[in-house]
């Protein structure tokens, strides 16, 4: 009885790790997030039980308590249960409550990292997040609740990568300018990074909202820093 | 004629992506860094030309100019040349000069992300880098030249991940305390992360240097933040 917490990476099978591929192909149960690529689920056998517990902003979703219950229930009944998360579970994967309930009842847990969209999406869009002089310091945040973040610090880091920030773009760009970033500071938004539908916008803190008005930006990665140019 | 910039991840074949595995198995030339796992090089055929251009602190190494020359030379002669970097080339992979010389002579380049030690090593050591309340902001730096960094900002981010910081541990812990971090702030050092020789030390900014005195810490990932506890 082991529950494998696996990062599915940024899209199809190509960006999965060899280890994740092997474990998924032997899985009995997969409990997965909404954005996980269907191609990856098809690696598993047809007998594998596949349960979507996706949480998407605004939509009806499975509660954390229900996910915890599902994990405990299947972990007690099956030997190879996978909790499949998008990207890398280390980065805003919110797996602590799930780990806690499993460890409480002595279920073995194995952690398997994945390719994080925070790093890979800008890289595949030809934006180098670190650079000798322009970017010695890289900071990653989520943008889903900008009001709880410390913008006086965030406005000073060389390069800022924001996950889940599409719908709060306007607040984010305002906060950064309020705390001292110049209005012509560069910003890029990459939507559907790493897959054929990838699209990106570049601009400044002042004009990016106007450039993307009326466009649904999620799922996207936002990069703010001199490395964008 | 394509040069593939590939992230080798954090160790053996398990942590390679499926895409990287496929391209390495078909490579004609691999130009690789010192820390790349030998197991990964063995995926390539016996006819594949394998050239180590490792740069390790203190040792004799191949200059950046020589690496650029090698890349250009092999890219003009072979169809499938790989530049294999440890971890993820997006994170302090210093690939910009190499990309520049290749693009100047119109050689096709493909970027393939890898598992970054900055994220995966703490994760595999059971340190969750992001947490709902304790860590909303994650910053990654290298510690190989602490004097050029802005410690007044770095001392305020929730969680700080430092690559290549082993030999400057003393300076790093002093800088953070000088700029306001309390002496009992938690720190972890993970050496050889993700492989069987993994070892870690936990302590505070005040006592970690003493706890690791006379121990060679490289290669290591340092995590500083409440998430360590």
PDB file of C-alpha atoms in Angstrom, chain A residues 5 10 13-22 88-96 99 103 110-116 118-120 123-132 135-142 148-150 152-154 156-157, chain B residues 5 10 13-22 88-96 99 103 110-116 118-120 123-132 135-142 148-150 152-154 156-157:
ATOM      1  CA  UNK A   5       2.325  11.769  -5.363  1.00  0.00           C
ATOM      2  CA  UNK A  10       3.447  20.550 -18.270  1.00  0.00           C
ATOM      3  CA  UNK A  13       3.878  12.139 -22.135  1.00  0.00           C
ATOM      4  CA  UNK A  14       7.042  13.841 -23.428  1.00  0.00           C
ATOM      5  CA  UNK A  15       7.396  15.945 -20.281  1.00  0.00           C
ATOM      6  CA  UNK A  16       6.681  13.155 -17.820  1.00  0.00           C
ATOM      7  CA  UNK A  17       9.650  11.600 -16.043  1.00  0.00           C
ATOM      8  CA  UNK A  18      10.684   8.041 -16.865  1.00  0.00           C
ATOM      9  CA  UNK A  19       9.845   7.052 -13.282  1.00  0.00           C
ATOM     10  CA  UNK A  20       6.376   8.628 -13.391  1.00  0.00           C
ATOM     11  CA  UNK A  21       5.687   6.874 -16.706  1.00  0.00           C
ATOM     12  CA  UNK A  22       6.598   3.505 -15.228  1.00  0.00           C
ATOM     13  CA  UNK A  88       5.466  19.744  -9.880  1.00  0.00           C
ATOM     14  CA  UNK A  89       3.704  18.992  -6.572  1.00  0.00           C
ATOM     15  CA  UNK A  90       6.475  20.957  -4.804  1.00  0.00           C
ATOM     16  CA  UNK A  91       5.166  24.225  -6.247  1.00  0.00           C
ATOM     17  CA  UNK A  92       1.771  25.268  -4.938  1.00  0.00           C
ATOM     18  CA  UNK A  93       0.597  21.659  -5.181  1.00  0.00           C
ATOM     19  CA  UNK A  94      -1.233  21.972  -1.830  1.00  0.00           C
ATOM     20  CA  UNK A  95      -0.490  18.352  -0.946  1.00  0.00           C
ATOM     21  CA  UNK A  96       0.235  18.832   2.756  1.00  0.00           C
ATOM     22  CA  UNK A  99       0.053  13.722   3.046  1.00  0.00           C
ATOM     23  CA  UNK A 103       0.681   9.442   7.256  1.00  0.00           C
ATOM     24  CA  UNK A 110       6.355   8.266  -2.265  1.00  0.00           C
ATOM     25  CA  UNK A 111       7.030  11.701  -3.755  1.00  0.00           C
ATOM     26  CA  UNK A 112       7.918  11.961  -7.449  1.00  0.00           C
ATOM     27  CA  UNK A 113       8.774  15.440  -8.739  1.00  0.00           C
ATOM     28  CA  UNK A 114       7.575  16.721 -12.103  1.00  0.00           C
ATOM     29  CA  UNK A 115       8.538  19.435 -14.546  1.00  0.00           C
ATOM     30  CA  UNK A 116       7.209  22.696 -13.067  1.00  0.00           C
ATOM     31  CA  UNK A 118       6.939  27.939 -13.339  1.00  0.00           C
ATOM     32  CA  UNK A 119      10.332  27.087 -14.827  1.00  0.00           C
ATOM     33  CA  UNK A 120       9.591  25.133 -18.009  1.00  0.00           C
ATOM     34  CA  UNK A 123      12.096  28.346 -20.868  1.00  0.00           C
ATOM     35  CA  UNK A 124      10.110  26.805 -23.753  1.00  0.00           C
ATOM     36  CA  UNK A 125       8.975  30.326 -24.675  1.00  0.00           C
ATOM     37  CA  UNK A 126      12.652  31.288 -24.966  1.00  0.00           C
ATOM     38  CA  UNK A 127      12.686  33.397 -21.821  1.00  0.00           C
ATOM     39  CA  UNK A 128      15.766  32.538 -19.748  1.00  0.00           C
ATOM     40  CA  UNK A 129      14.691  33.067 -16.129  1.00  0.00           C
ATOM     41  CA  UNK A 130      18.217  33.526 -14.835  1.00  0.00           C
ATOM     42  CA  UNK A 131      20.915  35.633 -16.462  1.00  0.00           C
ATOM     43  CA  UNK A 132      24.372  36.633 -15.353  1.00  0.00           C
ATOM     44  CA  UNK A 135      18.491  38.044 -13.114  1.00  0.00           C
ATOM     45  CA  UNK A 136      20.374  36.719 -10.127  1.00  0.00           C
ATOM     46  CA  UNK A 137      17.233  36.165  -8.091  1.00  0.00           C
ATOM     47  CA  UNK A 138      14.073  34.374  -9.215  1.00  0.00           C
ATOM     48  CA  UNK A 139      10.868  34.433  -7.172  1.00  0.00           C
ATOM     49  CA  UNK A 140       7.789  32.253  -7.687  1.00  0.00           C
ATOM     50  CA  UNK A 141       4.314  33.073  -6.329  1.00  0.00           C
ATOM     51  CA  UNK A 142       0.686  32.355  -7.149  1.00  0.00           C
ATOM     52  CA  UNK A 148      -2.156  38.621   0.976  1.00  0.00           C
ATOM     53  CA  UNK A 149       1.281  39.052  -0.638  1.00  0.00           C
ATOM     54  CA  UNK A 150       4.094  41.425   0.335  1.00  0.00           C
ATOM     55  CA  UNK A 152       7.129  45.840  -1.311  1.00  0.00           C
ATOM     56  CA  UNK A 153       9.453  42.826  -1.528  1.00  0.00           C
ATOM     57  CA  UNK A 154       8.009  41.361  -4.742  1.00  0.00           C
ATOM     58  CA  UNK A 156      12.257  44.432  -5.905  1.00  0.00           C
ATOM     59  CA  UNK A 157      13.166  40.887  -6.964  1.00  0.00           C
TER      60      UNK A 157
ATOM     61  CA  UNK B   5      19.715  21.731 -24.830  1.00  0.00           C
ATOM     62  CA  UNK B  10      18.722  15.353 -10.567  1.00  0.00           C
ATOM     63  CA  UNK B  13      17.398   7.745 -15.707  1.00  0.00           C
ATOM     64  CA  UNK B  14      14.318   7.798 -13.443  1.00  0.00           C
ATOM     65  CA  UNK B  15      14.317  11.591 -13.249  1.00  0.00           C
ATOM     66  CA  UNK B  16      14.900  12.189 -16.949  1.00  0.00           C
ATOM     67  CA  UNK B  17      11.886  13.169 -19.048  1.00  0.00           C
ATOM     68  CA  UNK B  18      10.525  10.709 -21.607  1.00  0.00           C
ATOM     69  CA  UNK B  19      11.439  13.195 -24.360  1.00  0.00           C
ATOM     70  CA  UNK B  20      15.017  13.614 -23.130  1.00  0.00           C
ATOM     71  CA  UNK B  21      15.384   9.830 -22.927  1.00  0.00           C
ATOM     72  CA  UNK B  22      14.277   9.412 -26.547  1.00  0.00           C
ATOM     73  CA  UNK B  88      17.041  22.263 -15.533  1.00  0.00           C
ATOM     74  CA  UNK B  89      18.890  24.548 -17.965  1.00  0.00           C
ATOM     75  CA  UNK B  90      16.385  27.312 -17.084  1.00  0.00           C
ATOM     76  CA  UNK B  91      17.885  27.637 -13.602  1.00  0.00           C
ATOM     77  CA  UNK B  92      21.416  29.020 -13.583  1.00  0.00           C
ATOM     78  CA  UNK B  93      22.280  26.858 -16.588  1.00  0.00           C
ATOM     79  CA  UNK B  94      24.288  29.706 -18.141  1.00  0.00           C
ATOM     80  CA  UNK B  95      23.293  28.636 -21.657  1.00  0.00           C
ATOM     81  CA  UNK B  96      22.792  32.111 -23.156  1.00  0.00           C
ATOM     82  CA  UNK B  99      22.552  29.702 -27.670  1.00  0.00           C
ATOM     83  CA  UNK B 103      21.744  31.146 -33.484  1.00  0.00           C
ATOM     84  CA  UNK B 110      15.538  22.915 -29.235  1.00  0.00           C
ATOM     85  CA  UNK B 111      15.098  23.472 -25.500  1.00  0.00           C
ATOM     86  CA  UNK B 112      14.064  20.542 -23.301  1.00  0.00           C
ATOM     87  CA  UNK B 113      13.442  21.304 -19.627  1.00  0.00           C
ATOM     88  CA  UNK B 114      14.591  19.002 -16.842  1.00  0.00           C
ATOM     89  CA  UNK B 115      13.736  18.399 -13.209  1.00  0.00           C
ATOM     90  CA  UNK B 116      15.403  21.216 -11.261  1.00  0.00           C
ATOM     91  CA  UNK B 118      16.102  23.671  -6.661  1.00  0.00           C
ATOM     92  CA  UNK B 119      12.575  22.250  -6.439  1.00  0.00           C
ATOM     93  CA  UNK B 120      13.009  18.469  -6.501  1.00  0.00           C
ATOM     94  CA  UNK B 123      10.649  17.892  -2.156  1.00  0.00           C
ATOM     95  CA  UNK B 124      12.367  14.482  -2.049  1.00  0.00           C
ATOM     96  CA  UNK B 125      13.747  15.408   1.371  1.00  0.00           C
ATOM     97  CA  UNK B 126      10.153  15.966   2.516  1.00  0.00           C
ATOM     98  CA  UNK B 127      10.442  19.739   2.680  1.00  0.00           C
ATOM     99  CA  UNK B 128       7.402  21.334   1.004  1.00  0.00           C
ATOM    100  CA  UNK B 129       8.690  24.594  -0.467  1.00  0.00           C
ATOM    101  CA  UNK B 130       5.278  26.234  -0.582  1.00  0.00           C
ATOM    102  CA  UNK B 131       2.699  26.166   2.184  1.00  0.00           C
ATOM    103  CA  UNK B 132      -0.605  27.928   2.617  1.00  0.00           C
ATOM    104  CA  UNK B 135       5.483  30.058   2.378  1.00  0.00           C
ATOM    105  CA  UNK B 136       3.646  32.090  -0.220  1.00  0.00           C
ATOM    106  CA  UNK B 137       6.822  33.269  -1.891  1.00  0.00           C
ATOM    107  CA  UNK B 138       9.749  31.115  -2.988  1.00  0.00           C
ATOM    108  CA  UNK B 139      13.045  32.608  -4.152  1.00  0.00           C
ATOM    109  CA  UNK B 140      15.903  30.793  -5.881  1.00  0.00           C
ATOM    110  CA  UNK B 141      19.492  32.077  -6.053  1.00  0.00           C
ATOM    111  CA  UNK B 142      22.998  30.704  -6.416  1.00  0.00           C
ATOM    112  CA  UNK B 148      26.744  40.619  -5.444  1.00  0.00           C
ATOM    113  CA  UNK B 149      23.284  39.758  -4.073  1.00  0.00           C
ATOM    114  CA  UNK B 150      20.732  42.045  -2.417  1.00  0.00           C
ATOM    115  CA  UNK B 152      18.015  43.180   2.356  1.00  0.00           C
ATOM    116  CA  UNK B 153      15.429  41.628  -0.003  1.00  0.00           C
ATOM    117  CA  UNK B 154      16.595  38.022   0.365  1.00  0.00           C
ATOM    118  CA  UNK B 156      12.561  38.969   3.779  1.00  0.00           C
ATOM    119  CA  UNK B 157      11.302  36.306   1.355  1.00  0.00           C
TER     120      UNK B 157
END
